[in-house]
């Protein structure tokens, strides 16, 4: 078999049973792999109404057909499940070595079912697949867990695990692999924790073959060249190179989206990271960009070392909480990585609590501290408390939507479908607002990065404030992203390559006779299937919305001053172009045309 | 003019594309376990470097081989394994100071410089692996020393 490893491991934790299944190539072609194929399995096998933390939910680890090949940044794997944070379909993407190693062991996917009686880990060594006790690992943070696993099994195993946050069902717990790579969003780590699955360790000596090696080599070299030329800033300053750019556009959300420009942006920028804490770049497997940051805060009360922060995390733990102390934000990010939780939601939830505190909805006694914007000590302290669900951290561990509701101001939750926004205020990029509102996993930047079209310079730059053409553009980028995610390469490749290069790599690797339309239709099929899952889970048109702040409160200052998101103008057009009815439900005709 | 494989660890970004390129070239699969070049990665120390055969002039593998299965190619200067002669004793792997010789399928396996056009070099985005004339092969070490001396002198002159 080409590109695919060809097998799936199914692990029933309740019964301690492991079975191996063959990949259905017909389905693989229709859903590409990774996110798409994993969603298809989730959709077919679980009742979408299930409690995400119940035994009946399933958790799927899925690599794509390009994972483990020389396709640039071909290292991605996805965690697919019903999200603990959102109650919607969740698919969280991560890089590192874990995904390729899974393929080399001979598997495209792991389907985890049921709940183990005791803390358990899954050890995959080529054909040998075993469940073992993880009693000794339970309670350990992610880094210690990997160190202990390497001690026990040998250094060349690649690991994905949860930390204390996942064990304690923090609703935005992540699954971490290779220590600092994260399947971060929507609470996939809480689902893993609910199953008492502490870790998966995998080692493989096999390989991945491609259908047309000569052509595949040529298209990979072509894509590599374009990436090297087109991602210089990302290599040099990491993802946080965006801090100054987005701040200048007036859409760097500040203090829980009360404004769009942060006076301390410069001190938390990628440039500042490079100057003050960067030790070296670190590449994920097969990636020419190497945006990863190996960093250290050498002195002071926030001393520590690890990786990051990324753009999203330095924003959530910086501008969004009004903190311009790079060391503190970096320390908070290290804690998120070590305890295994999503720094976007963690920071945004603290930001929401800070606004609730400043508006008198949360008292100092309840918070256990003066929870004003800018309080760096409180932020760092709360990160640990959230991860271990201690004190006020236990309240925040539920995420901002539930916190805002609990304290009587649900309108202060800045997100969609119970998932917090990432680091772009849609009042200055209205297409991004439409994408947030319609994203199947809740507010998210990596389901359709309209930012590239509206805020970054390029040939296809659109006016960020007008609604014209935004529905069509959003749909196009959502569908392409769904196909690309499912292929196993990194979304960041789209800074330099696009659909033609992806198509060339996919066809040469798999041997499938996709044309461009067919590949994009696979993306559309995946998007519609995710939508169907959410619909059956009980989500509807009313969930395709934005907080009142973005819809009705004009941006107070900066380049986007006076703007709101005219979502009502875009959403009906979006539904219509998607072939959905006025309530946002895919029509029979549309589903039939997609073979769903 | 003979060319040699140059490793510049400071430039390596840990991506392992070299392993993929090598294994595809030699094993017709993207299969790091069959790659002749392997990247050593110490993330906590932020140290990464490719480990590969240096094609030593006075090669211990050639000297130790009991069946004269390791021979030097006249044009590329690569030390090659003559499969028909290799008895699979793995003495060469033990003798190699770099651990650059692997063993599978009953035979010793090693870097052959892809007959003079190394795939790992072609696929190394940060140019940590280069294939250059032997005269230039020591430039790097010289520059590392010179740069260190320059930094020291700068420090002295400014203090």
PDB file of N, CA, C and O in Angstrom, chain B residues 65-87:
ATOM      1  N   UNK B  65      37.792  -5.390   8.159  1.00  0.00           N
ATOM      2  CA  UNK B  65      36.940  -6.325   7.403  1.00  0.00           C
ATOM      3  C   UNK B  65      37.724  -7.587   7.029  1.00  0.00           C
ATOM      4  O   UNK B  65      38.737  -7.508   6.340  1.00  0.00           O
ATOM      5  N   UNK B  66      37.253  -8.767   7.461  1.00  0.00           N
ATOM      6  CA  UNK B  66      37.992 -10.006   7.194  1.00  0.00           C
ATOM      7  C   UNK B  66      37.806 -10.517   5.773  1.00  0.00           C
ATOM      8  O   UNK B  66      38.534 -11.400   5.334  1.00  0.00           O
ATOM      9  N   UNK B  67      36.836  -9.946   5.035  1.00  0.00           N
ATOM     10  CA  UNK B  67      36.583 -10.498   3.706  1.00  0.00           C
ATOM     11  C   UNK B  67      36.792  -9.470   2.601  1.00  0.00           C
ATOM     12  O   UNK B  67      36.304  -9.639   1.494  1.00  0.00           O
ATOM     13  N   UNK B  68      37.509  -8.414   2.942  1.00  0.00           N
ATOM     14  CA  UNK B  68      37.801  -7.347   1.971  1.00  0.00           C
ATOM     15  C   UNK B  68      36.547  -6.868   1.246  1.00  0.00           C
ATOM     16  O   UNK B  68      36.555  -6.608   0.047  1.00  0.00           O
ATOM     17  N   UNK B  69      35.453  -6.765   2.015  1.00  0.00           N
ATOM     18  CA  UNK B  69      34.175  -6.359   1.418  1.00  0.00           C
ATOM     19  C   UNK B  69      34.025  -4.853   1.356  1.00  0.00           C
ATOM     20  O   UNK B  69      33.123  -4.347   0.709  1.00  0.00           O
ATOM     21  N   UNK B  70      34.870  -4.128   2.061  1.00  0.00           N
ATOM     22  CA  UNK B  70      34.782  -2.674   2.034  1.00  0.00           C
ATOM     23  C   UNK B  70      35.889  -2.132   1.153  1.00  0.00           C
ATOM     24  O   UNK B  70      37.075  -2.379   1.390  1.00  0.00           O
ATOM     25  N   UNK B  71      35.483  -1.429   0.116  1.00  0.00           N
ATOM     26  CA  UNK B  71      36.467  -0.939  -0.855  1.00  0.00           C
ATOM     27  C   UNK B  71      36.206   0.534  -1.137  1.00  0.00           C
ATOM     28  O   UNK B  71      35.084   1.022  -0.997  1.00  0.00           O
ATOM     29  N   UNK B  72      37.247   1.237  -1.512  1.00  0.00           N
ATOM     30  CA  UNK B  72      37.086   2.651  -1.802  1.00  0.00           C
ATOM     31  C   UNK B  72      36.809   2.867  -3.283  1.00  0.00           C
ATOM     32  O   UNK B  72      37.502   2.345  -4.141  1.00  0.00           O
ATOM     33  N   UNK B  73      35.807   3.658  -3.550  1.00  0.00           N
ATOM     34  CA  UNK B  73      35.449   3.960  -4.935  1.00  0.00           C
ATOM     35  C   UNK B  73      36.437   4.990  -5.481  1.00  0.00           C
ATOM     36  O   UNK B  73      36.697   6.009  -4.837  1.00  0.00           O
ATOM     37  N   UNK B  74      36.985   4.730  -6.642  1.00  0.00           N
ATOM     38  CA  UNK B  74      38.063   5.584  -7.137  1.00  0.00           C
ATOM     39  C   UNK B  74      37.583   7.001  -7.450  1.00  0.00           C
ATOM     40  O   UNK B  74      38.295   7.973  -7.208  1.00  0.00           O
ATOM     41  N   UNK B  75      36.373   7.143  -7.947  1.00  0.00           N
ATOM     42  CA  UNK B  75      35.918   8.470  -8.352  1.00  0.00           C
ATOM     43  C   UNK B  75      35.364   9.281  -7.185  1.00  0.00           C
ATOM     44  O   UNK B  75      35.733  10.431  -6.983  1.00  0.00           O
ATOM     45  N   UNK B  76      34.484   8.669  -6.394  1.00  0.00           N
ATOM     46  CA  UNK B  76      33.826   9.438  -5.326  1.00  0.00           C
ATOM     47  C   UNK B  76      34.580   9.377  -4.007  1.00  0.00           C
ATOM     48  O   UNK B  76      34.286  10.131  -3.089  1.00  0.00           O
ATOM     49  N   UNK B  77      35.531   8.448  -3.877  1.00  0.00           N
ATOM     50  CA  UNK B  77      36.266   8.218  -2.633  1.00  0.00           C
ATOM     51  C   UNK B  77      35.391   7.652  -1.517  1.00  0.00           C
ATOM     52  O   UNK B  77      35.806   7.583  -0.365  1.00  0.00           O
ATOM     53  N   UNK B  78      34.173   7.275  -1.836  1.00  0.00           N
ATOM     54  CA  UNK B  78      33.322   6.666  -0.813  1.00  0.00           C
ATOM     55  C   UNK B  78      33.784   5.246  -0.533  1.00  0.00           C
ATOM     56  O   UNK B  78      34.236   4.545  -1.439  1.00  0.00           O
ATOM     57  N   UNK B  79      33.685   4.848   0.739  1.00  0.00           N
ATOM     58  CA  UNK B  79      33.938   3.453   1.079  1.00  0.00           C
ATOM     59  C   UNK B  79      32.639   2.687   0.855  1.00  0.00           C
ATOM     60  O   UNK B  79      31.605   3.032   1.429  1.00  0.00           O
ATOM     61  N   UNK B  80      32.698   1.694  -0.026  1.00  0.00           N
ATOM     62  CA  UNK B  80      31.488   0.961  -0.394  1.00  0.00           C
ATOM     63  C   UNK B  80      31.510  -0.458   0.158  1.00  0.00           C
ATOM     64  O   UNK B  80      32.577  -1.043   0.342  1.00  0.00           O
ATOM     65  N   UNK B  81      30.331  -1.014   0.395  1.00  0.00           N
ATOM     66  CA  UNK B  81      30.225  -2.414   0.796  1.00  0.00           C
ATOM     67  C   UNK B  81      29.988  -3.244  -0.469  1.00  0.00           C
ATOM     68  O   UNK B  81      29.028  -2.987  -1.200  1.00  0.00           O
ATOM     69  N   UNK B  82      30.871  -4.189  -0.717  1.00  0.00           N
ATOM     70  CA  UNK B  82      30.643  -5.119  -1.825  1.00  0.00           C
ATOM     71  C   UNK B  82      29.823  -6.271  -1.251  1.00  0.00           C
ATOM     72  O   UNK B  82      30.331  -7.111  -0.513  1.00  0.00           O
ATOM     73  N   UNK B  83      28.549  -6.252  -1.563  1.00  0.00           N
ATOM     74  CA  UNK B  83      27.611  -7.173  -0.900  1.00  0.00           C
ATOM     75  C   UNK B  83      28.006  -8.637  -1.030  1.00  0.00           C
ATOM     76  O   UNK B  83      27.887  -9.406  -0.082  1.00  0.00           O
ATOM     77  N   UNK B  84      28.471  -9.019  -2.220  1.00  0.00           N
ATOM     78  CA  UNK B  84      28.791 -10.436  -2.441  1.00  0.00           C
ATOM     79  C   UNK B  84      29.905 -10.909  -1.512  1.00  0.00           C
ATOM     80  O   UNK B  84      29.973 -12.074  -1.162  1.00  0.00           O
ATOM     81  N   UNK B  85      30.787  -9.973  -1.122  1.00  0.00           N
ATOM     82  CA  UNK B  85      31.904 -10.387  -0.274  1.00  0.00           C
ATOM     83  C   UNK B  85      31.571 -10.280   1.208  1.00  0.00           C
ATOM     84  O   UNK B  85      32.213 -10.903   2.045  1.00  0.00           O
ATOM     85  N   UNK B  86      30.612  -9.428   1.560  1.00  0.00           N
ATOM     86  CA  UNK B  86      30.306  -9.187   2.975  1.00  0.00           C
ATOM     87  C   UNK B  86      29.793 -10.467   3.612  1.00  0.00           C
ATOM     88  O   UNK B  86      28.862 -11.100   3.103  1.00  0.00           O
ATOM     89  N   UNK B  87      30.396 -10.852   4.749  1.00  0.00           N
ATOM     90  CA  UNK B  87      29.974 -12.074   5.435  1.00  0.00           C
ATOM     91  C   UNK B  87      29.038 -11.752   6.597  1.00  0.00           C
ATOM     92  O   UNK B  87      28.611 -12.629   7.328  1.00  0.00           O
TER      93      UNK B  87
END
